[in-house]
Structure formats: structure tokens, C-alpha cells
Tab-separated table of C-alpha atoms in Angstrom:
chain	number	residue	atom	x	y	z
H	6	MET	CA	98.070	177.369	111.474
H	7	PHE	CA	94.789	178.170	109.758
H	8	MET	CA	94.251	181.272	111.891
H	9	THR	CA	96.069	182.958	114.755
H	10	VAL	CA	95.348	181.962	118.343
H	11	GLN	CA	93.849	185.418	118.926
H	12	GLU	CA	91.557	185.049	115.898
H	13	PHE	CA	90.538	181.636	117.234
H	14	ARG	CA	89.717	183.083	120.681
H	15	GLU	CA	87.687	185.906	119.082
H	16	TYR	CA	85.744	183.496	116.883
H	17	MET	CA	84.993	181.228	119.841
H	18	ALA	CA	83.733	184.217	121.861
H	19	SER	CA	81.465	185.321	118.993
H	20	GLY	CA	78.876	182.580	119.535
H	21	LYS	CA	79.029	181.613	115.866
H	22	PRO	CA	78.600	177.925	115.006
H	23	ILE	CA	81.615	175.713	114.367
H	24	ASP	CA	80.897	173.632	111.306
H	25	ALA	CA	82.792	170.403	110.750
H	26	ASN	CA	85.821	170.892	108.471
H	27	SER	CA	85.614	174.704	108.689
H	28	PRO	CA	88.825	176.713	109.263
H	29	VAL	CA	88.010	177.120	112.971
H	30	HIS	CA	87.317	173.371	113.271
H	31	LYS	CA	90.674	172.679	111.618
H	32	MET	CA	92.279	175.059	114.129
H	33	PHE	CA	90.773	172.878	116.913
H	34	HIS	CA	92.792	169.963	115.608
H	35	GLU	CA	95.980	172.006	115.285
H	36	LEU	CA	95.696	173.275	118.868
H	37	SER	CA	94.724	169.795	120.089
H	38	GLN	CA	97.924	168.284	118.750
H	39	GLU	CA	99.994	170.899	120.574
H	40	ALA	CA	97.970	170.380	123.770
H	41	LEU	CA	98.419	166.595	123.554
H	42	ARG	CA	102.178	167.021	123.225
H	43	ILE	CA	102.471	169.425	126.174
H	44	THR	CA	100.088	167.518	128.458
H	45	ALA	CA	102.011	164.296	127.713
H	46	GLU	CA	105.105	166.090	128.993
H	47	ILE	CA	103.250	167.454	132.047
H	48	ASN	CA	101.770	164.054	132.889
H	49	GLY	CA	104.637	161.786	131.835
H	50	LYS	CA	107.106	162.418	134.648
H	51	TYR	CA	107.823	164.443	137.758
H	52	HIS	CA	108.469	168.168	137.308
H	53	THR	CA	109.556	170.714	139.897
H	54	PRO	CA	106.987	173.462	140.554
H	55	ASP	CA	108.998	175.865	138.380
H	56	GLU	CA	109.194	173.369	135.502
H	57	LEU	CA	105.470	172.663	135.793
H	58	HIS	CA	104.712	176.390	135.770
H	59	ALA	CA	106.750	176.863	132.569
H	60	LEU	CA	104.907	173.973	130.898
H	61	LEU	CA	101.540	175.409	131.969
H	62	GLU	CA	102.453	178.771	130.421
H	63	GLN	CA	103.477	176.987	127.222
H	64	LEU	CA	100.182	175.059	127.218
H	65	LEU	CA	98.027	178.145	127.789
H	66	GLY	CA	100.122	180.353	125.508
H	67	LYS	CA	100.244	183.186	128.018
H	68	GLU	CA	101.687	184.283	131.324
H	69	VAL	CA	100.287	182.423	134.334
H	70	PRO	CA	100.551	183.816	137.879
H	71	LYS	CA	103.327	182.130	139.891
H	72	SER	CA	100.781	181.462	142.657
H	73	VAL	CA	98.769	179.046	140.453
H	74	GLY	CA	99.069	175.442	141.620
H	75	LEU	CA	98.576	172.321	139.518
H	76	PHE	CA	98.822	168.654	140.517
H	77	PRO	CA	99.070	166.450	137.419
H	78	PRO	CA	97.710	164.601	135.660
H	79	PHE	CA	95.920	167.386	133.811
H	80	HIS	CA	94.183	167.163	130.437
H	81	THR	CA	92.958	169.688	127.910
H	82	ASP	CA	92.164	169.363	124.235
H	83	CYS	CA	93.066	172.993	123.507
H	84	GLY	CA	94.677	174.959	126.324
H	85	LYS	CA	94.837	178.271	124.524
H	86	ASN	CA	91.500	179.629	125.790
H	87	THR	CA	91.957	179.332	129.573
H	88	VAL	CA	92.688	182.235	131.937
H	89	LEU	CA	93.825	181.533	135.517
H	90	GLY	CA	93.835	184.082	138.332
H	91	GLU	CA	96.153	184.414	141.320
H	92	GLY	CA	96.096	181.540	143.776
H	93	VAL	CA	94.033	179.148	141.646
H	94	PHE	CA	94.640	175.499	142.520
H	95	ILE	CA	93.806	172.644	140.120
H	96	ASN	CA	93.924	169.176	141.651
H	97	MET	CA	94.719	165.841	139.982
H	98	GLY	CA	92.807	164.423	137.048
H	99	CYS	CA	91.019	167.546	135.816
H	100	LYS	CA	89.841	167.828	132.205
H	101	PHE	CA	89.333	171.259	130.638
H	102	GLN	CA	87.597	171.472	127.256
H	103	ASP	CA	88.425	175.137	126.896
H	104	GLN	CA	87.819	175.953	123.229
H	105	GLY	CA	84.823	178.080	124.233
H	106	GLY	CA	86.799	179.859	126.961
H	107	ILE	CA	87.398	179.109	130.625
H	108	THR	CA	88.135	181.848	133.152
H	109	ILE	CA	88.973	180.860	136.721
H	110	ASP	CA	89.267	183.821	139.065
H	111	GLU	CA	91.614	184.261	141.987
H	112	GLY	CA	91.567	181.835	144.884
H	113	ALA	CA	89.354	179.235	143.204
H	114	LEU	CA	89.940	175.582	144.122
H	115	ILE	CA	89.250	172.933	141.490
H	116	GLY	CA	88.896	169.424	142.995
H	117	HIS	CA	90.027	166.043	141.719
H	118	ASN	CA	88.655	164.927	138.334
H	119	VAL	CA	86.615	168.071	137.652
H	120	VAL	CA	85.407	168.452	134.054
H	121	LEU	CA	84.855	171.914	132.549
H	122	ALA	CA	83.193	171.489	129.128
H	123	THR	CA	82.590	174.493	126.857
H	124	LEU	CA	81.345	172.713	123.710
H	125	ASN	CA	78.115	171.078	122.562
H	126	HIS	CA	77.551	169.166	119.329
H	127	TYR	CA	74.651	169.992	117.013
H	128	MET	CA	71.473	168.134	117.871
H	129	ASP	CA	70.714	167.370	114.211
H	130	PRO	CA	72.219	163.898	113.591
H	131	ALA	CA	73.009	164.778	109.964
H	132	HIS	CA	75.312	167.569	111.205
H	133	ARG	CA	76.441	166.108	114.544
H	134	GLY	CA	80.108	166.928	113.813
H	135	GLY	CA	79.375	170.644	114.119
H	136	MET	CA	79.480	172.429	117.459
H	137	THR	CA	78.520	175.463	119.467
H	138	ALA	CA	80.627	176.968	122.221
H	139	ALA	CA	79.914	178.973	125.357
H	140	SER	CA	82.388	180.110	127.977
H	141	ILE	CA	82.612	179.006	131.604
H	142	HIS	CA	83.423	181.540	134.317
H	143	ILE	CA	84.461	180.356	137.775
H	144	GLY	CA	84.375	183.242	140.256
H	145	LYS	CA	86.710	184.242	143.070
H	146	ASN	CA	87.227	181.812	145.950
H	147	VAL	CA	84.938	179.180	144.437
H	148	TRP	CA	85.408	175.565	145.511
H	149	ILE	CA	84.436	172.916	142.979
H	150	GLY	CA	84.318	169.472	144.587
H	151	ALA	CA	85.761	166.255	143.197
H	152	ASN	CA	84.186	164.713	140.092
H	153	ALA	CA	81.923	167.710	139.415
H	154	THR	CA	81.111	168.714	135.845
H	155	VAL	CA	80.431	172.299	134.776
H	156	LEU	CA	78.800	172.673	131.359
H	157	ALA	CA	79.050	175.288	128.623
H	158	GLY	CA	77.781	178.782	129.351
H	159	VAL	CA	77.784	178.457	133.156
H	160	THR	CA	78.993	181.145	135.561
H	161	VAL	CA	79.764	180.067	139.122
H	162	GLY	CA	79.516	183.140	141.346
H	163	ASP	CA	82.159	184.312	143.804
H	164	GLY	CA	82.417	182.271	146.996
H	165	ALA	CA	80.144	179.458	145.789
H	166	ILE	CA	80.682	175.753	146.438
H	167	VAL	CA	79.847	173.053	143.891
H	168	ALA	CA	79.399	169.744	145.715
H	169	ALA	CA	81.351	166.664	144.691
H	170	GLY	CA	79.753	164.818	141.779
H	171	ALA	CA	77.439	167.676	140.800
H	172	VAL	CA	76.556	168.410	137.175
H	173	VAL	CA	76.173	172.171	136.812
H	174	THR	CA	73.902	173.123	133.919
H	175	ASN	CA	72.869	176.624	135.057
H	176	ASP	CA	74.538	179.628	136.661
H	177	VAL	CA	75.356	179.386	140.373
H	178	GLU	CA	74.678	182.406	142.580
H	179	PRO	CA	77.524	183.819	144.678
H	180	ASN	CA	77.963	182.392	148.181
H	181	THR	CA	75.720	179.391	147.659
H	182	ILE	CA	76.203	175.627	147.750
H	183	VAL	CA	74.815	173.568	144.874
H	184	GLY	CA	74.802	169.821	144.352
H	185	GLY	CA	73.127	166.956	142.536
H	186	VAL	CA	72.371	166.028	138.936
H	187	PRO	CA	71.445	168.520	137.673
H	188	ALA	CA	72.857	170.775	140.401
H	189	LYS	CA	70.327	172.600	142.545
H	190	LEU	CA	70.605	175.046	145.438
H	191	ILE	CA	71.377	173.307	148.736
H	192	LYS	CA	71.911	176.370	150.925
H	193	ARG	CA	73.208	179.911	151.087
H	194	ILE	CA	76.550	180.631	152.739
H	195	GLU	CA	76.312	183.312	155.429
H	196	VAL	CA	79.254	185.692	155.062
């Protein structure tokens, strides 16, 4: 490896740019190959819950609470920069681009085909291969509906609901429902 996983996580959290062919960009590719191998195993056949849990820990490179649920298929092009809290459930078809960091707090429900994307390419066409990263934070007891997309740098507050098909480009306040493209406030949840 070009750098350790911890050095990679620290660099990604720094907000520094990721230039094409830089050591951190090369680390992307190294981690991607490992993620492709492990997700092929996860998605290629039936696994008992215990087997699936062991594969998820291997993919994320850290301990995962036993209460985390995952229904394959599941895809990530990194895996090593995701943190899952107790009782998180990830439904079928989700895609996590987690190089920039994804944290999903306890009790959050991630619906079918949800995309969490932490990277953006440079706008300058001459340097389009370079990227910037920003983390995504999904709060406690959040429900993200099927086919929603959450973009880089977004925090979804505790208890919020993201409607199916929404594209979330800005932070979501706790205990609110957002929907649409781009997602906008629909209503507040009375708790």
C-alpha cells in the first residue's frame, strides 16, 4: 500500500484536494480492488447473518456492531471509511462512495438503492481527474427512502426522513421530512 488506511482516512478528513495520480489517488485504487473482491463475495452467493457480518467487518476494516443488518447486494468502491452504529439497517442495492467518510448513527434505516456519495471531481476540464471529498453524516434513527441520493458534505439530523427518490444537496434538520430534487423541507415531525 502507498499509505496506511489510517493515513488515508486522515488525509480524506483534511479537506485537501486529491490530484490524479497522487499517492492518495493511488491508494483509492488499492482500496477499490480490495472492496471489489469482498463485495463480489458478499453479493455472489447466500451467506448466513454471521458470515455476512464477518465479511462486512473485513470490508470496513474494523469492528461492526452485531446489531447491524445488511441485505445484499451492496456496493462500495472503498469501504474503509464507513462507520456504522448499533441497529443500522442497510437494504438491498445500496452504493456507498465512502472515501470522504460516511458515518451512520444508531438506528438509522437505509432504503433500497440509496447512494451516499462523498466525492466530487474538479470542475476544470483540464484537471477533471482530480477530486475533493467531504464526509456524510447520517444521524440517529434517520430513515432514508428508496433510491435517494445524499451528496458530499451533507449531515442528516437525528430523526429525519429523506423521501424516496430525493437528492439531498444540503444539510437536513433533525426531525424533519425532506423530498424532491433537490430535496426541500416538506414538514417537521412532531415528537
